[in-house]
GROMACS .gro file of C-alpha atoms in nm:
model
  339
    1MET     CA    1  13.959  12.158   5.013
    2ARG     CA    2  13.846  11.797   5.027
    3GLN     CA    3  13.575  11.740   5.286
    4ARG     CA    4  13.566  11.443   5.517
    5PRO     CA    5  13.266  11.210   5.490
    6LEU     CA    6  13.000  11.298   5.744
    7PHE     CA    7  12.989  11.098   6.064
    8GLY     CA    8  12.899  11.140   6.429
    9TYR     CA    9  13.157  11.246   6.684
   10ALA     CA   10  13.365  10.962   6.825
   11ALA     CA   11  13.392  10.917   7.201
   12GLY     CA   12  13.768  10.965   7.189
   13THR     CA   13  13.761  11.311   7.033
   14SER     CA   14  13.941  11.562   7.254
   15ARG     CA   15  13.735  11.812   7.449
   16PRO     CA   16  13.764  12.184   7.365
   17SER     CA   17  14.026  12.356   7.579
   18GLU     CA   18  13.965  12.652   7.809
   19THR     CA   19  14.160  12.876   7.572
   20GLU     CA   20  13.959  12.760   7.274
   21LEU     CA   21  13.631  12.810   7.458
   22ALA     CA   22  13.734  13.155   7.585
   23ARG     CA   23  13.828  13.256   7.231
   24LEU     CA   24  13.494  13.134   7.099
   25ILE     CA   25  13.294  13.321   7.365
   26ALA     CA   26  13.503  13.633   7.296
   27GLU     CA   27  13.409  13.606   6.928
   28GLY     CA   28  13.041  13.579   7.018
   29ASP     CA   29  13.079  13.875   7.254
   30ARG     CA   30  13.234  14.079   6.973
   31HIS     CA   31  12.939  14.002   6.743
   32ALA     CA   32  12.692  14.092   7.018
   33GLY     CA   33  12.880  14.413   7.094
   34ASP     CA   34  12.889  14.516   6.727
   35ALA     CA   35  12.516  14.452   6.700
   36LEU     CA   36  12.441  14.653   7.011
   37SER     CA   37  12.655  14.944   6.892
   38SER     CA   38  12.474  14.950   6.558
   39VAL     CA   39  12.134  14.946   6.725
   40PHE     CA   40  12.226  15.238   6.951
   41ALA     CA   41  12.371  15.437   6.661
   42ILE     CA   42  12.063  15.389   6.446
   43GLY     CA   43  11.835  15.467   6.740
   44LEU     CA   44  12.016  15.798   6.789
   45ASP     CA   45  11.990  15.870   6.420
   46MET     CA   46  11.614  15.826   6.437
   47ILE     CA   47  11.585  16.104   6.695
   48GLY     CA   48  11.816  16.328   6.495
   49ASP     CA   49  12.121  16.332   6.719
   50ILE     CA   50  12.368  16.199   6.464
   51GLU     CA   51  12.387  16.148   6.091
   52LEU     CA   52  12.445  15.799   5.958
   53PRO     CA   53  12.556  15.691   5.609
   54PRO     CA   54  12.293  15.578   5.353
   55SER     CA   55  12.377  15.214   5.430
   56ALA     CA   56  12.232  15.241   5.782
   57ALA     CA   57  11.933  15.020   5.699
   58VAL     CA   58  12.169  14.746   5.577
   59GLN     CA   59  12.367  14.777   5.899
   60VAL     CA   60  12.050  14.711   6.100
   61ASP     CA   61  12.000  14.379   5.922
   62ARG     CA   62  12.361  14.281   5.972
   63ALA     CA   63  12.347  14.382   6.337
   64GLN     CA   64  12.047  14.159   6.399
   65MET     CA   65  12.214  13.866   6.224
   66ARG     CA   66  12.537  13.907   6.420
   67ALA     CA   67  12.335  13.908   6.741
   68LEU     CA   68  12.152  13.595   6.628
   69GLY     CA   69  12.487  13.429   6.558
   70ALA     CA   70  12.602  13.504   6.914
   71LEU     CA   71  12.272  13.373   7.051
   72TYR     CA   72  12.307  13.051   6.851
   73LEU     CA   73  12.643  12.996   7.017
   74ALA     CA   74  12.486  13.065   7.358
   75ALA     CA   75  12.203  12.822   7.280
   76ASP     CA   76  12.448  12.538   7.213
   77LEU     CA   77  12.668  12.623   7.512
   78GLU     CA   78  12.357  12.590   7.731
   79PRO     CA   79  12.348  12.207   7.721
   80ALA     CA   80  12.729  12.209   7.749
   81GLY     CA   81  12.669  12.339   8.103
   82ILE     CA   82  12.873  12.662   8.107
   83ILE     CA   83  12.614  12.887   8.272
   84SER     CA   84  12.390  12.622   8.425
   85SER     CA   85  12.668  12.449   8.620
   86VAL     CA   86  12.776  12.779   8.780
   87GLU     CA   87  12.413  12.858   8.862
   88THR     CA   88  12.386  12.512   9.018
   89LEU     CA   89  12.703  12.557   9.221
   90ALA     CA   90  12.583  12.899   9.342
   91THR     CA   91  12.247  12.755   9.447
   92LEU     CA   92  12.408  12.459   9.625
   93SER     CA   93  12.642  12.696   9.805
   94ALA     CA   94  12.368  12.944   9.902
   95THR     CA   95  12.146  12.669  10.042
   96GLY     CA   96  12.428  12.485  10.220
   97ALA     CA   97  12.372  12.174  10.011
   98ILE     CA   98  12.739  12.144   9.920
   99ASN     CA   99  13.020  12.115  10.174
  100VAL     CA  100  13.336  12.232   9.997
  101ASP     CA  101  13.577  12.514  10.067
  102LEU     CA  102  13.514  12.763   9.786
  103GLY     CA  103  13.799  12.986   9.902
  104PRO     CA  104  13.873  13.265   9.650
  105VAL     CA  105  13.586  13.144   9.429
  106ALA     CA  106  13.327  13.234   9.694
  107GLU     CA  107  13.314  13.606   9.616
  108PRO     CA  108  13.273  13.588   9.235
  109LEU     CA  109  13.030  13.299   9.279
  110HIS     CA  110  12.822  13.502   9.525
  111THR     CA  111  12.825  13.797   9.284
  112PHE     CA  112  12.707  13.566   9.007
  113TRP     CA  113  12.430  13.431   9.231
  114ARG     CA  114  12.313  13.778   9.335
  115ALA     CA  115  12.280  13.876   8.968
  116ARG     CA  116  12.053  13.580   8.894
  117ASN     CA  117  11.743  13.801   8.871
  118GLU     CA  118  11.918  14.038   8.631
  119ARG     CA  119  11.966  13.777   8.360
  120PRO     CA  120  11.722  13.534   8.199
  121SER     CA  121  11.648  13.226   8.409
  122PRO     CA  122  11.711  12.877   8.266
  123THR     CA  123  11.342  12.851   8.176
  124GLU     CA  124  11.345  13.192   8.009
  125ARG     CA  125  11.661  13.107   7.818
  126ALA     CA  126  11.508  12.781   7.696
  127ALA     CA  127  11.196  12.965   7.580
  128PHE     CA  128  11.397  13.231   7.400
  129TYR     CA  129  11.626  12.981   7.227
  130GLY     CA  130  11.320  12.782   7.127
  131ARG     CA  131  11.157  13.087   6.972
  132LEU     CA  132  11.471  13.158   6.770
  133PHE     CA  133  11.610  12.817   6.680
  134GLY     CA  134  11.356  12.554   6.782
  135SER     CA  135  11.439  12.286   7.036
  136SER     CA  136  11.816  12.235   7.023
  137PHE     CA  137  11.867  11.977   7.295
  138GLY     CA  138  11.639  11.990   7.593
  139SER     CA  139  11.297  12.133   7.668
  140VAL     CA  140  11.108  12.400   7.479
  141GLY     CA  141  10.968  12.690   7.676
  142ALA     CA  142  10.648  12.643   7.872
  143ASP     CA  143  10.450  12.839   7.613
  144GLY     CA  144  10.543  12.580   7.351
  145ILE     CA  145  10.632  12.844   7.090
  146ALA     CA  146  10.930  12.731   6.884
  147ASN     CA  147  11.086  12.811   6.548
  148ARG     CA  148  11.055  12.453   6.431
  149ASP     CA  149  11.152  12.538   6.072
  150PHE     CA  150  11.498  12.665   6.164
  151GLU     CA  151  11.686  12.335   6.183
  152THR     CA  152  11.533  12.206   5.859
  153LEU     CA  153  11.632  12.526   5.677
  154MET     CA  154  11.981  12.521   5.830
  155LEU     CA  155  12.014  12.158   5.724
  156GLU     CA  156  11.913  12.245   5.366
  157LEU     CA  157  12.172  12.522   5.342
  158CYS     CA  158  12.457  12.317   5.492
  159GLU     CA  159  12.372  12.016   5.278
  160ALA     CA  160  12.368  12.234   4.963
  161MET     CA  161  12.714  12.367   5.050
  162TYR     CA  162  12.845  12.019   5.122
  163ARG     CA  163  12.710  11.877   4.796
  164MET     CA  164  12.852  12.160   4.585
  165ASP     CA  165  13.194  12.108   4.739
  166GLU     CA  166  13.174  11.735   4.662
  167ARG     CA  167  13.084  11.807   4.299
  168GLN     CA  168  13.369  12.054   4.261
  169MET     CA  169  13.618  11.786   4.358
  170VAL     CA  170  13.546  11.617   4.023
  171SER     CA  171  13.484  11.927   3.810
  172SER     CA  172  13.642  12.272   3.806
  173HIS     CA  173  13.344  12.426   3.623
  174LEU     CA  174  13.107  12.661   3.802
  175ASP     CA  175  12.814  12.455   3.925
  176THR     CA  176  12.523  12.685   3.844
  177ALA     CA  177  12.256  12.449   3.976
  178SER     CA  178  12.434  12.405   4.310
  179ASN     CA  179  12.481  12.778   4.348
  180ALA     CA  180  12.112  12.832   4.277
  181ARG     CA  181  12.025  12.577   4.543
  182ILE     CA  182  12.254  12.749   4.796
  183ARG     CA  183  12.101  13.089   4.715
  184SER     CA  184  11.751  12.954   4.758
  185ALA     CA  185  11.834  12.783   5.090
  186ALA     CA  186  12.016  13.093   5.218
  187ARG     CA  187  11.723  13.316   5.129
  188ARG     CA  188  11.475  13.092   5.314
  189LEU     CA  189  11.697  13.065   5.624
  190LEU     CA  190  11.762  13.439   5.625
  191GLY     CA  191  11.390  13.511   5.604
  192ASN     CA  192  11.318  13.266   5.884
  193LEU     CA  193  11.574  13.425   6.117
  194VAL     CA  194  11.462  13.780   6.040
  195ARG     CA  195  11.105  13.684   6.130
  196ALA     CA  196  11.215  13.501   6.446
  197GLY     CA  197  11.445  13.778   6.569
  198GLY     CA  198  11.337  14.107   6.717
  199GLY     CA  199  11.451  14.437   6.858
  200VAL     CA  200  11.554  14.283   7.191
  201THR     CA  201  11.791  14.034   7.024
  202PRO     CA  202  12.115  14.241   7.046
  203PHE     CA  203  12.048  14.328   7.411
  204LEU     CA  204  11.987  13.966   7.510
  205ALA     CA  205  12.292  13.850   7.312
  206ALA     CA  206  12.511  14.099   7.500
  207GLU     CA  207  12.366  13.990   7.836
  208LEU     CA  208  12.422  13.621   7.769
  209MET     CA  209  12.775  13.671   7.639
  210THR     CA  210  12.857  13.859   7.960
  211ALA     CA  211  12.707  13.576   8.165
  212LEU     CA  212  12.909  13.320   7.969
  213LYS     CA  213  13.235  13.509   8.026
  214ARG     CA  214  13.170  13.537   8.399
  215ALA     CA  215  13.067  13.173   8.429
  216LEU     CA  216  13.376  13.059   8.239
  217ALA     CA  217  13.601  13.267   8.466
  218ILE     CA  218  13.456  13.085   8.768
  219LEU     CA  219  13.475  12.738   8.613
  220LYS     CA  220  13.839  12.775   8.508
  221HIS     CA  221  13.954  12.902   8.850
  222MET     CA  222  14.240  12.684   8.970
  223HIS     CA  223  14.088  12.654   9.317
  224LEU     CA  224  13.777  12.480   9.184
  225ARG     CA  225  13.992  12.246   8.981
  226GLN     CA  226  14.182  12.149   9.295
  227VAL     CA  227  13.864  12.109   9.503
  228PHE     CA  228  13.709  11.873   9.250
  229ALA     CA  229  14.038  11.705   9.147
  230ALA     CA  230  13.960  11.812   8.791
  231ARG     CA  231  14.185  11.819   8.487
  232ASP     CA  232  13.992  12.093   8.308
  233ILE     CA  233  13.670  12.292   8.323
  234TRP     CA  234  13.471  12.002   8.179
  235ASP     CA  235  13.567  11.787   8.477
  236VAL     CA  236  13.455  12.075   8.701
  237VAL     CA  237  13.120  12.087   8.519
  238THR     CA  238  13.080  11.711   8.557
  239ALA     CA  239  13.165  11.728   8.928
  240ILE     CA  240  12.908  12.002   8.990
  241GLN     CA  241  12.644  11.809   8.800
  242ARG     CA  242  12.728  11.500   9.003
  243GLN     CA  243  12.674  11.699   9.322
  244ALA     CA  244  12.333  11.812   9.192
  245ARG     CA  245  12.252  11.468   9.047
  246THR     CA  246  12.209  11.609   8.697
  247ARG     CA  247  12.383  11.541   8.369
  248SER     CA  248  12.432  11.718   8.036
  249GLY     CA  249  12.543  11.597   7.695
  250ASP     CA  250  12.896  11.569   7.561
  251PRO     CA  251  13.031  11.927   7.552
  252ARG     CA  252  13.250  11.873   7.245
  253VAL     CA  253  12.952  11.833   7.016
  254PHE     CA  254  12.768  12.138   7.141
  255VAL     CA  255  13.075  12.361   7.135
  256GLU     CA  256  13.155  12.261   6.777
  257ARG     CA  257  12.796  12.299   6.660
  258GLY     CA  258  12.768  12.637   6.832
  259ARG     CA  259  13.090  12.754   6.665
  260ALA     CA  260  12.981  12.637   6.321
  261GLY     CA  261  12.626  12.770   6.354
  262MET     CA  262  12.743  13.112   6.468
  263THR     CA  263  12.988  13.130   6.175
  264ILE     CA  264  12.716  13.042   5.923
  265ILE     CA  265  12.460  13.288   6.062
  266VAL     CA  266  12.714  13.572   6.068
  267TRP     CA  267  12.815  13.474   5.713
  268LEU     CA  268  12.449  13.509   5.613
  269ALA     CA  269  12.459  13.872   5.726
  270GLU     CA  270  12.727  13.943   5.464
  271ALA     CA  271  12.571  13.715   5.202
  272ALA     CA  272  12.243  13.910   5.220
  273GLN     CA  273  12.384  14.173   4.981
  274LYS     CA  274  12.468  13.912   4.719
  275LEU     CA  275  12.118  13.767   4.744
  276ARG     CA  276  11.991  14.093   4.593
  277GLN     CA  277  12.210  14.042   4.286
  278TYR     CA  278  12.052  13.786   4.054
  279GLY     CA  279  12.281  13.496   3.967
  280GLN     CA  280  12.565  13.612   4.193
  281PRO     CA  281  12.732  13.301   4.348
  282LEU     CA  282  12.728  13.306   4.726
  283ILE     CA  283  13.034  13.089   4.774
  284ALA     CA  284  13.341  13.015   4.566
  285PRO     CA  285  13.500  12.670   4.519
  286GLN     CA  286  13.672  12.551   4.840
  287ASP     CA  287  13.515  12.838   5.035
  288PRO     CA  288  13.603  12.817   5.409
  289ILE     CA  289  13.233  12.848   5.502
  290THR     CA  290  13.184  12.498   5.363
  291ARG     CA  291  13.396  12.357   5.647
  292SER     CA  292  13.158  12.520   5.896
  293ALA     CA  293  12.865  12.365   5.711
  294VAL     CA  294  13.024  12.019   5.731
  295ASN     CA  295  13.104  12.064   6.101
  296TRP     CA  296  12.747  12.174   6.172
  297LEU     CA  297  12.610  11.869   5.987
  298GLN     CA  298  12.838  11.632   6.177
  299ALA     CA  299  12.758  11.774   6.519
  300SER     CA  300  12.386  11.799   6.446
  301LEU     CA  301  12.380  11.437   6.332
  302THR     CA  302  12.517  11.333   6.669
  303VAL     CA  303  12.266  11.549   6.858
  304SER     CA  304  11.984  11.412   6.643
  305GLU     CA  305  12.089  11.057   6.729
  306TRP     CA  306  12.091  11.144   7.100
  307GLN     CA  307  11.742  11.287   7.073
  308ALA     CA  308  11.617  10.980   6.891
  309GLN     CA  309  11.768  10.747   7.152
  310ALA     CA  310  11.620  10.951   7.436
  311ALA     CA  311  11.274  10.943   7.277
  312HIS     CA  312  11.285  10.581   7.160
  313PRO     CA  313  11.559  10.369   7.322
  314PRO     CA  314  11.651  10.093   7.076
  315ALA     CA  315  11.543   9.743   7.177
  316SER     CA  316  11.806   9.590   6.949
  317PRO     CA  317  12.097   9.705   6.732
  318ALA     CA  318  11.985   9.925   6.444
  319ALA     CA  319  11.961   9.766   6.103
  320ASP     CA  320  12.201   9.867   5.829
  321GLY     CA  321  12.052  10.184   5.684
  322GLY     CA  322  12.355  10.344   5.524
  323LEU     CA  323  12.543  10.635   5.669
  324TRP     CA  324  12.242  10.779   5.850
  325GLY     CA  325  12.100  10.448   5.965
  326ASN     CA  326  11.742  10.330   5.933
  327SER     CA  327  11.533  10.561   6.151
  328GLY     CA  328  11.212  10.385   6.068
  329ASN     CA  329  11.002  10.700   6.094
  330GLY     CA  330  11.004  10.784   5.726
  331GLY     CA  331  10.973  11.157   5.793
  332SER     CA  332  11.304  11.262   5.948
  333ASP     CA  333  11.493  11.541   5.778
  334TRP     CA  334  11.817  11.362   5.863
  335SER     CA  335  11.702  11.029   5.722
  336ASP     CA  336  11.608  11.204   5.399
  337LEU     CA  337  11.955  11.349   5.352
  338ARG     CA  338  12.087  11.021   5.203
  339LEU     CA  339  12.454  11.117   5.175
   0.00000   0.00000   0.00000
């Protein structure tokens, strides 16, 4: 499987469809549900109600990682505006700040608004995502606590996968050094996520997946599309943000990065067993997980460029600095990648 060279997302790339997004959220919901089921089963086992197999402790680790995968998806769908735009529309409607006929959307929107105190607020979500994955795109929680090592460790793992795949295009021999690098990066990322996660993780993942499904059902309602003269849900999101005078980033990038990140984190749950076996390769040549690593790198490069532009708007066109450009800060993880 030959990988494409890494590059940022072009403006003409098509936006993810409603069906694609619904399928992705359903996958995250399945991971969250599996994690929650495992937690409940093990909790019952601890009080002696049921008997679990000897592998129960391993299942706990996998359950937490599946929940973290679902939460990573939720974290990247946050700046895409899935939940926040529906919350904004509900607030505008409740306060009379928007003058549109909501028709059949009014009832589910009101139900969504009434449940606002039963799910984490935008500030609480930002704080929780920050504690787990650092600052993805937007503000860190008010307490300033963030897992700032996560993105660097994720970058190291995805880069190691990418580089091994590139080497295997010119040699069919097992690349022992590359596999060792992947094992080391996977072990560090796994340890980081285990420390960042906690007992509440599966419960929050399930809550947020439910909120995403309900928000998506409202956004894709044909009545809203007609009201806002929208082609798809992303036009609906843009129209709502225009009404509220807010704006989010390009949804394509966040959806793709959320998909890839969730896939890699869930893969780590299964790879944890191999990490206990010395010298056992984690991935085979042309392993499908490498595609997720490449997609995560591409999307994260684009997000990183957005962050850099927001923090330091360029006064003039950037100098030629190779594929990653010349950041000029000398300490960026992305500028050090040198692909």
